[in-house]
Amino acid sequence: MDMNMINISRNFFWILLLNFTLIAQDNSLSLKNDNAQVSEDGSIAVSVLKNDGIKDKSNLLLEIVEKPKFGTTEIKGQNIVYTPNANANGIDVFKYKVDIGTANGIAQVRINVNAVNDAPESVTLDKNTVKENQPEGTVVGALVVSDPDEGDVFTYELARDGSRDNFRIDGKNLVTKQAFDFESQNNYTITLRVSDSDKESFVGTIIVKVENENESPTLNKKSKKLFHAENAGKIVAKIEAYDPDSDQSGVKFKLSESPDKGVFKITRRGDISFLKEPDYENPLDQNKDNVYEIAYKIIDSKDSKLSVGGSATITVTDEMETEVKSLDQRKFISWTVDHQPYHILMEESVLKYMSLRSIDETDDEDESSNQIKELKPTDQIILVQRKDNNKEIHEIWYGNGLDYTIIDREKVDWVFSQDIQDVLLERDQYLNSTSETVFHGSENERLIAGYGSEFSVWHSSNFKFSLASLSMRSNLLQYAANLRVGNQLIGLSGMIGGSGEFGVATHQSEFGVRLPFSFDIGTTGYDNETSLLSADYGGLYARGNIESLFATKADFHGLMGFTFYPSSSKKLSSPDLLADTTKWQAVEDSTVNLNILDSYALIATTVQVPIKVPFIGRFTATPGYHFIKVAHRLKDTRIQAIDAGQDLYERTFFNQVYTAPVDSNSTGSYTYESLNDEGNSYTSLTSFYFRFEITGQIGQKPNFIERLSFMDFIKISKVPFYEFSFQTITGLNSIWSIDLNVSDEIGISFTGLSKNADLKGDWMPENKFWFGLNYRANF
């Protein structure tokens, strides 16, 4: 029984194995591979079942099991459509599977994609920029063609739209036919045709950009021959130069080594300019023949290595000059007309004469001679008379103190009636003052003298203002009003001088009052402002000048002033004498030290030091004697002291310091310093005075300033560029001052003060510095 069961199971196993083998053989479908070919960019429908001998296709399924490498497939019915990628060619393969339900199989299709020539698709340059100013034949870059056909050969042709005017083709390279200028045109569009080996072509455009290069400046004329009249001013001519680069607006100018380099400068604008006004009679050129040779460079503003050179020959020509010659003081006298009605009368006479001259067409007077100009209300009038003839006027001068018109003896009778002349000759009947202007030896001396000095009370400009003073001159009354804070001449600048001064001045003198006001502008504060000379009290002052004392060209100066202030109740040699021992602290808190300018005087004489230095117009020395008295007071501000009239005490000490008691059994005490060894309640100094002033040439800057282009904003013609003064008063202090004029109207100043170490008291600061602004004008 057991054996039969075993045999039955064994037979059943072999039957199952045979059935599975038969089933597996029935499911395997034998398929044949296919071959096809198609042209590039075409497509083909492959009938993949045609050679496979499948009879029953009712349940047939067809699918792609491996995609082609460079194409796409699509099943349409029992065909497979193959399409290669654009411009792809070569052998491609894909596989497909067929399933008929009872069997399936896989086969492949091999496609031969035949190559077809394609037209070029684009053309570019591997480098499309070229620097400006490069020579003809410069390679811009190589042409790069995009073509689906690898290894194709191309030919190139430029279009006839202007592309051939600027470029040409050399092999694969684009080459220039000219040098380009960035500023004229900075890019070019080129049209060209690219053809391959089968004559397929593409027309495209490329852009060539011109790169900007920093170029050297351009000079219109490298050599100039110029003629310049001696009275035509400093500027000779303008150098016509420019920078061709659009991103640079200007060039730099520089004089090169040349025979007469030191006489000229070139301004920022490119003007060739003399440093000083040329003078035909006094040539400054190397050969002394009024022919100046200079060379110069025009330099690029970004690169100093880029430059162009030029030269100029400048010939100074002689011109008729209206030189004002000085008169002999031994033979003539002169005075100013300060009486306003006479001034107006003379103005009208000059206008009438000018009117008649303008309509008199028959007058053949030489126009190059000194002409009569309008007499302005602000002009100074100077009458000149021969000492041996007091019956007539020899000459009449009028001008602004710097420039004068002269009416000579011949024209005086034409311009002014005899009645007017007779009135003018009666000089003791109207306001006038002696004048030295006509006796100065040169025009430069006359200009300097007209400019004045620190001692002047009458200024050539009728309006003068600074941070510490104000001066106004009336055109109607011919008087001036002067207002100032401090007095530098006596060593008391700014608030150090105490009360301000206001006075009325004529040409040579000034009288006024000291007013209770004071201020300081343009300086730092004071350590102890209350210790300065008090501005609480007024007084009187006077100034006087005598020009050319005893016909010696030495000027005499006198200054004096004093202050009105209350008398003192008694003299204190120690603060203890005022203090109440039970209330010392209260007294200390209510007392104030006062320093009062009691009086001052200065007598000095100014003489000119003979010195010939190009940049110095005038060098003066002023020795003299100086006196100053300062009263020292202690003011008690308590009500009971003021009511009792005992609020002001003479004081012989300063710098007093109160020390409070340490306990109830002790008393407070003072420490202090004595003002002087004599025990006086005042400081009185009689000192030697010395002051010197250096003034530059009128209307001239020093050569080193002239050569600095950035200093061209300084334009002066009627004032010096600089003034320097140093003043010392023995036992008191030293003061220096520098004034710099940037125009005829505006200037700046710097002033410094140093106290004498032996001066006792705290009414004079150890050191002080002021900055000032100055303005002058004629209204």
XYZ file of C-alpha atoms in Angstrom, residues 33-418:
386
model
C 15.684 41.775 -36.331
C 14.989 44.562 -38.850
C 17.181 46.959 -40.801
C 16.122 50.326 -42.260
C 17.606 53.545 -43.504
C 16.417 57.116 -43.536
C 17.823 60.495 -44.532
C 18.923 63.038 -41.907
C 16.017 65.178 -40.722
C 13.546 62.647 -42.263
C 11.447 59.817 -40.769
C 10.539 56.223 -41.644
C 7.756 53.793 -40.745
C 9.259 50.346 -40.155
C 6.954 47.322 -40.585
C 8.659 45.293 -37.910
C 6.172 42.297 -38.091
C 6.493 41.764 -41.811
C 9.349 39.255 -41.514
C 8.273 37.626 -38.242
C 5.640 35.100 -39.604
C 3.080 35.697 -36.899
C -0.236 34.252 -38.091
C -2.613 35.298 -35.388
C -2.300 39.009 -34.763
C -5.731 39.495 -33.246
C -4.420 39.941 -29.714
C -0.981 41.340 -30.620
C 0.576 44.006 -28.463
C 3.554 46.033 -29.663
C 5.765 48.169 -27.375
C 9.222 49.815 -27.336
C 11.475 48.345 -24.697
C 14.700 50.245 -25.544
C 14.611 53.751 -26.988
C 16.902 54.905 -29.796
C 20.016 56.990 -28.958
C 19.432 60.055 -31.183
C 15.875 59.786 -32.328
C 12.314 59.153 -31.318
C 9.883 56.300 -31.988
C 6.134 56.193 -32.257
C 3.939 53.029 -32.635
C 1.290 53.457 -35.284
C -0.776 50.296 -35.699
C 1.659 47.471 -36.395
C 4.390 49.879 -37.621
C 6.994 51.797 -35.687
C 7.765 55.328 -36.969
C 11.370 56.426 -36.320
C 12.402 60.083 -36.529
C 16.043 61.078 -35.958
C 16.904 64.190 -34.014
C 17.527 67.315 -36.037
C 20.817 67.224 -37.917
C 21.684 63.828 -36.378
C 23.109 61.043 -38.553
C 24.785 57.637 -38.148
C 23.629 54.210 -36.869
C 20.815 54.174 -34.332
C 19.196 51.149 -32.669
C 16.022 50.543 -30.712
C 14.251 47.370 -29.446
C 10.607 46.368 -29.472
C 8.535 43.608 -27.877
C 5.679 41.652 -29.383
C 3.124 39.842 -27.185
C 0.402 37.624 -28.803
C -1.086 36.382 -25.536
C 0.362 32.912 -25.614
C 3.871 33.928 -26.494
C 6.100 37.038 -26.706
C 9.455 38.033 -28.044
C 11.918 40.913 -28.378
C 13.744 42.117 -31.465
C 15.802 45.150 -32.508
C 15.684 47.584 -35.381
C 18.894 48.997 -36.801
C 18.462 52.378 -38.516
C 21.092 53.851 -40.798
C 20.528 57.644 -40.755
C 22.168 59.000 -43.884
C 23.848 62.417 -43.517
C 22.454 65.452 -45.409
C 24.332 68.796 -45.770
C 22.953 71.601 -43.468
C 23.294 75.330 -43.940
C 25.355 77.309 -41.375
C 23.205 78.586 -38.530
C 25.166 81.550 -37.059
C 28.440 83.427 -37.147
C 30.207 85.237 -34.297
C 33.625 86.622 -33.374
C 35.741 85.076 -30.652
C 36.799 88.665 -29.800
C 34.740 91.623 -30.923
C 36.673 94.622 -29.546
C 39.515 96.664 -31.005
C 41.377 99.542 -29.382
C 41.126 102.955 -30.978
C 44.048 104.330 -32.989
C 45.306 100.831 -33.881
C 46.864 100.729 -37.374
C 45.239 99.314 -40.489
C 45.506 95.519 -40.627
C 44.846 94.953 -36.926
C 43.081 91.600 -36.330
C 39.823 92.121 -34.470
C 39.071 88.430 -33.910
C 38.473 85.053 -35.544
C 35.109 84.238 -37.128
C 33.305 81.345 -35.428
C 30.562 79.565 -37.441
C 27.878 77.363 -35.944
C 27.021 74.526 -38.426
C 25.409 71.134 -37.731
C 27.849 69.533 -40.127
C 31.062 68.812 -38.332
C 34.288 69.566 -40.127
C 32.696 71.644 -42.856
C 34.711 74.314 -44.644
C 33.399 77.876 -44.991
C 33.903 80.942 -47.086
C 33.058 84.504 -46.012
C 31.905 87.621 -47.802
C 31.236 91.111 -46.390
C 28.087 92.869 -47.500
C 28.172 96.043 -49.594
C 26.369 98.093 -46.954
C 29.496 99.896 -45.750
C 30.995 96.934 -43.935
C 33.711 96.703 -46.571
C 34.734 100.338 -45.959
C 36.086 99.587 -42.505
C 36.903 95.869 -42.453
C 38.111 92.987 -44.605
C 38.329 89.203 -44.243
C 41.712 87.511 -44.072
C 41.151 83.755 -43.863
C 39.026 83.308 -40.767
C 40.013 86.664 -39.272
C 38.202 89.981 -39.378
C 40.798 92.707 -40.026
C 40.567 96.518 -39.833
C 41.041 98.730 -42.882
C 41.649 101.942 -40.904
C 42.427 103.334 -37.448
C 39.267 104.001 -35.434
C 38.451 106.948 -33.168
C 36.334 106.144 -30.114
C 35.096 109.721 -29.823
C 33.847 109.706 -33.447
C 32.188 106.257 -33.424
C 32.532 103.593 -30.784
C 30.840 100.577 -32.465
C 30.307 99.167 -35.949
C 27.652 96.705 -37.197
C 28.954 94.366 -39.900
C 26.846 92.211 -42.244
C 28.457 89.114 -43.821
C 27.507 85.890 -45.583
C 28.932 82.502 -44.592
C 28.829 79.659 -47.173
C 29.696 75.990 -46.553
C 31.218 73.485 -48.944
C 27.837 72.722 -50.581
C 27.159 76.440 -51.096
C 24.582 76.505 -48.335
C 24.827 79.978 -46.734
C 23.822 82.096 -43.780
C 23.667 85.908 -43.592
C 24.299 87.381 -40.175
C 25.476 90.530 -38.392
C 28.214 91.038 -35.845
C 29.065 94.116 -33.774
C 32.623 95.358 -33.336
C 33.197 97.654 -30.365
C 35.951 100.273 -30.309
C 37.728 100.472 -26.940
C 38.590 103.924 -25.624
C 42.282 104.653 -25.163
C 43.678 107.639 -23.235
C 45.117 109.854 -25.950
C 47.667 112.616 -25.832
C 46.333 116.190 -25.857
C 46.155 118.012 -29.155
C 47.765 121.397 -29.756
C 46.373 123.472 -32.604
C 49.613 125.311 -33.265
C 52.880 124.088 -31.804
C 54.834 127.252 -32.496
C 53.493 130.757 -31.904
C 54.863 134.194 -32.734
C 53.111 136.815 -30.641
C 53.302 140.582 -30.222
C 52.226 142.177 -26.965
C 51.944 145.870 -26.139
C 53.621 146.819 -22.878
C 50.411 148.404 -21.548
C 48.150 145.493 -22.577
C 48.297 143.748 -19.214
C 49.817 140.476 -18.111
C 47.895 138.002 -20.273
C 49.454 137.550 -23.717
C 47.444 134.828 -25.453
C 45.530 131.616 -24.882
C 47.028 128.257 -25.829
C 44.526 126.456 -28.046
C 44.739 122.883 -26.816
C 42.241 120.169 -26.018
C 42.004 116.537 -24.989
C 40.322 114.305 -27.612
C 39.046 111.928 -24.916
C 35.346 112.398 -24.257
C 35.701 111.506 -20.579
C 38.227 114.288 -19.916
C 37.161 117.910 -19.939
C 40.521 119.620 -19.725
C 44.287 119.469 -19.838
C 47.144 120.678 -17.673
C 49.685 123.286 -18.693
C 53.307 123.485 -17.628
C 56.219 125.667 -18.629
C 59.246 123.735 -19.888
C 62.864 124.708 -19.562
C 63.395 127.739 -21.775
C 65.370 131.003 -21.662
C 62.579 133.148 -20.199
C 60.616 130.597 -18.208
C 61.024 132.567 -14.975
C 59.136 135.591 -16.342
C 55.909 133.761 -17.236
C 53.247 131.442 -15.976
C 50.420 129.552 -17.650
C 47.030 129.764 -15.977
C 44.640 126.864 -15.579
C 42.698 128.192 -18.566
C 45.824 128.023 -20.688
C 46.611 131.742 -20.764
C 50.262 132.671 -21.266
C 50.782 135.411 -18.700
C 53.638 137.573 -17.503
C 54.232 137.323 -13.757
C 54.614 141.113 -13.662
C 53.355 143.818 -15.989
C 55.832 144.038 -18.909
C 57.814 147.247 -19.293
C 59.464 147.960 -22.631
C 61.998 150.276 -21.019
C 62.977 147.613 -18.472
C 62.982 144.254 -20.300
C 63.270 141.077 -18.255
C 64.095 138.624 -21.037
C 67.451 136.895 -21.061
C 68.817 138.926 -23.993
C 67.296 142.223 -22.793
C 65.820 142.856 -26.266
C 62.107 142.521 -25.372
C 61.895 139.197 -27.232
C 60.869 136.431 -24.853
C 61.318 132.728 -25.633
C 59.287 130.142 -23.748
C 58.419 126.469 -24.160
C 55.530 124.611 -22.619
C 53.846 121.237 -22.305
C 50.211 120.288 -22.590
C 49.727 117.326 -20.248
C 46.929 114.771 -20.118
C 44.808 115.205 -16.991
C 44.893 111.448 -16.194
C 48.304 110.323 -17.378
C 51.231 112.726 -16.984
C 53.256 110.649 -19.442
C 50.955 111.737 -22.265
C 51.844 115.244 -23.385
C 52.542 117.465 -26.364
C 55.021 120.320 -26.479
C 54.821 123.813 -27.884
C 56.733 127.079 -27.896
C 56.099 130.791 -28.228
C 58.125 133.848 -29.130
C 56.661 136.962 -27.525
C 57.794 140.396 -28.621
C 56.880 143.284 -26.316
C 56.199 146.480 -28.229
C 56.728 150.032 -27.021
C 53.651 152.156 -26.363
C 53.062 155.798 -25.620
C 52.871 156.081 -21.834
C 51.104 158.702 -19.760
C 53.657 158.598 -17.007
C 52.961 160.751 -13.997
C 56.225 162.459 -13.140
C 56.988 163.701 -9.677
C 57.559 167.388 -8.921
C 60.460 169.025 -7.153
C 59.411 169.807 -3.589
C 61.887 172.693 -3.520
C 59.979 174.486 -6.281
C 56.317 173.566 -5.656
C 53.724 173.400 -2.928
C 50.522 171.321 -3.006
C 47.356 170.964 -1.000
C 44.040 169.091 -1.131
C 40.630 170.637 -1.659
C 38.493 169.271 1.185
C 35.722 171.862 0.961
C 32.721 170.085 -0.536
C 31.113 173.090 -2.346
C 34.385 173.707 -4.179
C 34.634 170.030 -4.994
C 31.186 170.134 -6.621
C 32.107 173.305 -8.502
C 35.189 171.640 -9.963
C 33.211 168.523 -10.896
C 30.814 170.630 -12.962
C 33.644 172.483 -14.687
C 35.301 169.217 -15.758
C 32.003 167.866 -17.106
C 31.403 171.037 -19.133
C 34.860 170.845 -20.634
C 34.405 167.165 -21.534
C 31.064 167.961 -23.163
C 32.578 170.723 -25.301
C 35.491 168.502 -26.287
C 33.136 165.731 -27.442
C 31.317 168.025 -29.926
C 34.393 169.912 -31.095
C 35.325 167.855 -34.142
C 37.934 170.377 -35.305
C 40.168 169.813 -32.302
C 43.291 168.027 -33.457
C 44.734 167.401 -30.034
C 46.791 164.240 -29.822
C 44.440 161.659 -28.349
C 47.325 159.628 -27.002
C 48.246 162.418 -24.574
C 46.844 162.665 -21.087
C 43.082 163.009 -21.455
C 40.675 164.717 -19.117
C 38.486 162.223 -17.268
C 35.392 162.695 -15.176
C 35.996 164.096 -11.695
C 34.062 161.823 -9.343
C 32.597 162.890 -5.964
C 34.885 160.409 -4.221
C 38.069 161.640 -5.920
C 40.765 163.495 -4.030
C 41.717 166.880 -5.548
C 45.285 168.198 -5.245
C 46.280 171.710 -6.328
C 49.924 172.401 -7.244
C 51.434 175.889 -7.219
C 54.906 177.161 -8.001
C 56.586 178.732 -4.993
C 57.709 181.666 -7.112
C 54.253 182.328 -8.556
C 51.265 182.541 -6.227
C 49.016 184.045 -8.903
C 48.156 180.888 -10.792
C 47.627 177.153 -10.440
C 50.428 175.102 -11.982
C 48.648 171.685 -12.073
C 45.498 170.025 -10.751
C 45.599 166.347 -9.793
C 42.507 164.284 -9.038
C 41.976 160.575 -8.460
C 41.168 157.836 -5.969
C 44.511 157.936 -4.167
C 46.012 155.333 -6.477
C 45.317 156.563 -10.023
C 45.387 160.262 -10.914
C 44.375 162.457 -13.830
C 46.556 165.561 -14.235
C 45.399 168.856 -15.722
C 48.566 170.706 -16.686
C 49.119 174.459 -16.705
C 47.978 174.839 -20.326
C 44.643 173.073 -19.765
C 43.860 174.637 -16.377
C 42.703 177.854 -18.086
C 40.565 175.855 -20.521
C 38.824 173.762 -17.849
C 38.361 176.279 -15.031
C 37.323 179.884 -15.236
C 39.553 182.564 -13.738
